[in-house]
PDB file of C-alpha atoms in Angstrom:
ATOM      1  CA  MET Q   1      94.474-100.853  48.221  1.00 57.00           C
ATOM      2  CA  LYS Q   2      94.831 -97.710  46.129  1.00 79.00           C
ATOM      3  CA  SER Q   3      98.297 -96.972  44.805  1.00 92.00           C
ATOM      4  CA  ILE Q   4      98.235 -93.561  46.460  1.00 93.00           C
ATOM      5  CA  THR Q   5      97.696 -95.280  49.814  1.00 93.00           C
ATOM      6  CA  ASN Q   6     100.751 -97.447  49.189  1.00 93.00           C
ATOM      7  CA  LEU Q   7     102.817 -94.360  48.261  1.00 93.00           C
ATOM      8  CA  MET Q   8     101.776 -92.616  51.472  1.00 95.00           C
ATOM      9  CA  ILE Q   9     102.537 -95.680  53.588  1.00 94.00           C
ATOM     10  CA  ILE Q  10     106.061 -95.651  52.167  1.00 93.00           C
ATOM     11  CA  LYS Q  11     106.495 -91.873  52.472  1.00 93.00           C
ATOM     12  CA  TRP Q  12     105.388 -91.795  56.115  1.00 94.00           C
ATOM     13  CA  ASN Q  13     107.318 -94.996  56.904  1.00 93.00           C
ATOM     14  CA  MET Q  14     104.180 -96.426  58.507  1.00 92.00           C
ATOM     15  CA  LYS Q  15     104.557 -99.558  60.584  1.00 90.00           C
ATOM     16  CA  ASN Q  16     101.462-100.628  62.471  1.00 94.00           C
ATOM     17  CA  MET Q  17      99.583 -97.459  63.468  1.00 97.00           C
ATOM     18  CA  CYS Q  18      97.402 -95.053  61.559  1.00 98.00           C
ATOM     19  CA  TRP Q  19      97.335 -91.272  61.975  1.00 98.00           C
ATOM     20  CA  MET Q  20      94.504 -91.526  64.547  1.00 98.00           C
ATOM     21  CA  GLY Q  21      96.422 -93.998  66.652  1.00 97.00           C
ATOM     22  CA  TYR Q  22      94.572 -97.196  65.642  1.00 98.00           C
ATOM     23  CA  THR Q  23      96.584-100.381  65.217  1.00 97.00           C
ATOM     24  CA  LEU Q  24      96.887-101.972  61.794  1.00 96.00           C
ATOM     25  CA  LYS Q  25      95.494-105.515  61.655  1.00 95.00           C
ATOM     26  CA  ARG Q  26      94.378-107.862  58.954  1.00 93.00           C
ATOM     27  CA  GLU Q  27      90.719-107.089  59.776  1.00 95.00           C
ATOM     28  CA  ASN Q  28      91.498-103.367  60.144  1.00 96.00           C
ATOM     29  CA  PRO Q  29      93.581-102.409  57.052  1.00 96.00           C
ATOM     30  CA  TYR Q  30      94.804 -98.988  56.003  1.00 96.00           C
ATOM     31  CA  THR Q  31      92.523 -96.723  53.965  1.00 96.00           C
ATOM     32  CA  PHE Q  32      92.897 -93.328  52.286  1.00 96.00           C
ATOM     33  CA  HIS Q  33      90.881 -90.481  53.847  1.00 97.00           C
ATOM     34  CA  HIS Q  34      90.251 -87.335  51.829  1.00 97.00           C
ATOM     35  CA  ILE Q  35      90.999 -84.422  54.133  1.00 97.00           C
ATOM     36  CA  THR Q  36      89.085 -82.140  51.763  1.00 94.00           C
ATOM     37  CA  LYS Q  37      86.161 -84.221  50.632  1.00 90.00           C
ATOM     38  CA  ARG Q  38      85.745 -85.151  46.983  1.00 87.00           C
ATOM     39  CA  CYS Q  39      82.383 -83.341  46.899  1.00 87.00           C
ATOM     40  CA  HIS Q  40      84.239 -80.153  47.883  1.00 88.00           C
ATOM     41  CA  ASN Q  41      86.766 -80.626  45.049  1.00 87.00           C
ATOM     42  CA  GLY Q  42      89.236 -82.565  47.210  1.00 85.00           C
ATOM     43  CA  LYS Q  43      91.570 -84.451  44.955  1.00 91.00           C
ATOM     44  CA  LEU Q  44      92.940 -87.960  45.310  1.00 90.00           C
ATOM     45  CA  GLU Q  45      96.505 -86.870  45.961  1.00 94.00           C
ATOM     46  CA  ILE Q  46      99.091 -87.143  48.682  1.00 95.00           C
ATOM     47  CA  ASN Q  47      98.705 -83.594  49.982  1.00 96.00           C
ATOM     48  CA  ASN Q  48      94.971 -84.192  50.544  1.00 97.00           C
ATOM     49  CA  GLY Q  49      95.209 -87.553  52.240  1.00 96.00           C
ATOM     50  CA  ALA Q  50      95.416 -89.182  55.609  1.00 98.00           C
ATOM     51  CA  ILE Q  51      96.156 -92.834  56.225  1.00 98.00           C
ATOM     52  CA  LEU Q  52      93.589 -94.282  58.584  1.00 98.00           C
ATOM     53  CA  THR Q  53      92.626 -97.824  59.447  1.00 97.00           C
ATOM     54  CA  LYS Q  54      89.186 -98.935  58.324  1.00 97.00           C
ATOM     55  CA  ASN Q  55      87.797 -98.632  61.881  1.00 98.00           C
ATOM     56  CA  ALA Q  56      89.290 -95.149  62.403  1.00 98.00           C
ATOM     57  CA  HIS Q  57      87.974 -94.041  59.015  1.00 98.00           C
ATOM     58  CA  GLU Q  58      84.470 -95.304  59.722  1.00 98.00           C
ATOM     59  CA  TYR Q  59      84.453 -93.733  63.162  1.00 98.00           C
ATOM     60  CA  LEU Q  60      85.623 -90.396  61.765  1.00 98.00           C
ATOM     61  CA  HIS Q  61      82.647 -90.337  59.415  1.00 97.00           C
ATOM     62  CA  VAL Q  62      80.295 -91.276  62.257  1.00 98.00           C
ATOM     63  CA  ILE Q  63      81.652 -88.244  64.071  1.00 98.00           C
ATOM     64  CA  GLU Q  64      81.130 -86.156  60.936  1.00 97.00           C
ATOM     65  CA  SER Q  65      77.475 -87.216  60.870  1.00 96.00           C
ATOM     66  CA  ARG Q  66      76.824 -85.969  64.420  1.00 97.00           C
ATOM     67  CA  ASP Q  67      79.328 -83.218  65.212  1.00 98.00           C
ATOM     68  CA  LEU Q  68      80.988 -81.240  62.416  1.00 97.00           C
ATOM     69  CA  ASP Q  69      83.101 -79.218  64.813  1.00 98.00           C
ATOM     70  CA  MET Q  70      84.767 -82.369  66.191  1.00 98.00           C
ATOM     71  CA  TYR Q  71      85.162 -83.755  62.674  1.00 98.00           C
ATOM     72  CA  ASP Q  72      86.749 -80.514  61.479  1.00 98.00           C
ATOM     73  CA  TYR Q  73      89.113 -80.454  64.427  1.00 98.00           C
ATOM     74  CA  ILE Q  74      90.345 -83.998  63.770  1.00 98.00           C
ATOM     75  CA  ASN Q  75      90.661 -83.184  60.052  1.00 98.00           C
ATOM     76  CA  ALA Q  76      92.759 -80.128  60.923  1.00 98.00           C
ATOM     77  CA  VAL Q  77      95.137 -82.344  62.928  1.00 98.00           C
ATOM     78  CA  LEU Q  78      95.270 -84.813  60.020  1.00 98.00           C
ATOM     79  CA  ARG Q  79      96.129 -81.942  57.652  1.00 98.00           C
ATOM     80  CA  GLU Q  80      98.895 -80.853  60.067  1.00 98.00           C
ATOM     81  CA  ILE Q  81     100.311 -84.411  60.062  1.00 98.00           C
ATOM     82  CA  ASN Q  82     100.179 -84.454  56.258  1.00 97.00           C
ATOM     83  CA  ILE Q  83     102.036 -81.141  56.025  1.00 97.00           C
ATOM     84  CA  GLN Q  84     104.718 -82.165  58.537  1.00 96.00           C
ATOM     85  CA  GLY Q  85     105.473 -85.243  56.433  1.00 94.00           C
ATOM     86  CA  HIS Q  86     106.052 -87.723  59.273  1.00 94.00           C
ATOM     87  CA  MET Q  87     103.996 -89.815  61.635  1.00 96.00           C
ATOM     88  CA  PRO Q  88     101.925 -88.026  64.289  1.00 97.00           C
ATOM     89  CA  ILE Q  89     103.676 -86.788  67.368  1.00 97.00           C
ATOM     90  CA  GLU Q  90     102.397 -87.419  70.886  1.00 97.00           C
ATOM     91  CA  ARG Q  91     100.612 -84.031  71.102  1.00 98.00           C
ATOM     92  CA  GLN Q  92      98.654 -84.765  67.908  1.00 98.00           C
ATOM     93  CA  LEU Q  93      97.672 -88.262  69.026  1.00 98.00           C
ATOM     94  CA  LYS Q  94      96.548 -86.909  72.405  1.00 98.00           C
ATOM     95  CA  ALA Q  95      94.483 -84.181  70.717  1.00 98.00           C
ATOM     96  CA  ILE Q  96      92.698 -86.710  68.493  1.00 98.00           C
ATOM     97  CA  ASP Q  97      92.228 -89.114  71.384  1.00 97.00           C
ATOM     98  CA  SER Q  98      90.684 -86.367  73.476  1.00 98.00           C
ATOM     99  CA  ILE Q  99      88.086 -85.663  70.770  1.00 98.00           C
ATOM    100  CA  LEU Q 100      87.351 -89.368  70.301  1.00 98.00           C
ATOM    101  CA  ASN Q 101      86.792 -89.784  74.063  1.00 97.00           C
ATOM    102  CA  GLN Q 102      84.619 -86.660  74.237  1.00 98.00           C
ATOM    103  CA  PHE Q 103      82.490 -87.858  71.328  1.00 98.00           C
ATOM    104  CA  ALA Q 104      82.107 -91.300  72.916  1.00 97.00           C
ATOM    105  CA  ARG Q 105      80.979 -89.738  76.224  1.00 97.00           C
ATOM    106  CA  GLU Q 106      78.482 -87.424  74.539  1.00 97.00           C
ATOM    107  CA  HIS Q 107      76.992 -90.077  72.212  1.00 97.00           C
ATOM    108  CA  CYS Q 108      77.250 -93.256  74.279  1.00 94.00           C
ATOM    109  CA  GLY Q 109      74.239 -95.476  73.767  1.00 93.00           C
ATOM    110  CA  GLU Q 110      72.833 -93.543  70.803  1.00 96.00           C
ATOM    111  CA  ARG Q 111      71.387 -95.487  67.935  1.00 94.00           C
ATOM    112  CA  THR Q 112      71.257 -95.007  64.200  1.00 93.00           C
ATOM    113  CA  ALA Q 113      67.967 -94.668  62.299  1.00 93.00           C
ATOM    114  CA  LYS Q 114      68.121 -98.437  61.742  1.00 95.00           C
ATOM    115  CA  GLY Q 115      68.410 -99.086  65.482  1.00 95.00           C
ATOM    116  CA  ASN Q 116      72.098-100.051  65.523  1.00 94.00           C
ATOM    117  CA  LEU Q 117      74.485 -98.603  68.071  1.00 96.00           C
ATOM    118  CA  LEU Q 118      76.092 -95.464  66.679  1.00 96.00           C
ATOM    119  CA  ILE Q 119      79.469 -96.175  68.291  1.00 96.00           C
ATOM    120  CA  LYS Q 120      80.587 -99.732  67.634  1.00 95.00           C
ATOM    121  CA  ASP Q 121      82.893-101.488  70.080  1.00 94.00           C
ATOM    122  CA  ARG Q 122      85.619-101.745  67.443  1.00 95.00           C
ATOM    123  CA  TYR Q 123      85.720 -97.914  67.239  1.00 96.00           C
ATOM    124  CA  LEU Q 124      86.626 -97.726  70.922  1.00 94.00           C
ATOM    125  CA  ARG Q 125      89.381-100.371  70.752  1.00 91.00           C
ATOM    126  CA  LYS Q 126      92.382 -98.790  69.068  1.00 92.00           C
ATOM    127  CA  SER Q 127      94.579-101.886  69.395  1.00 87.00           C
TER     128      SER Q 127
END
């Protein structure tokens, strides 16, 4: 795990849930998400990061590949959480959950170019 991820885990006093509401597990560890992407000059620093589990992070980038508006909305909520300096509040978790559910409804059953399901079961199970 990157040292910046460890610093953020301490700063946000994270226990067992990431900023998108996914539960931390051995097979679903925390990761660092660049709110502003590296390719857009986003730096690897606390004020540009969100702590997501591996599954949440993967799902967020699946959403990015199919619906930039939904991705941007979730990223805006992640930026708000970063700025407030504490774990997400109920309103933020509900907003993210609403987008995740909408994306799942709209893209249920879709497949990748390789024929795999776009939305994996583990993306839909937050706990």
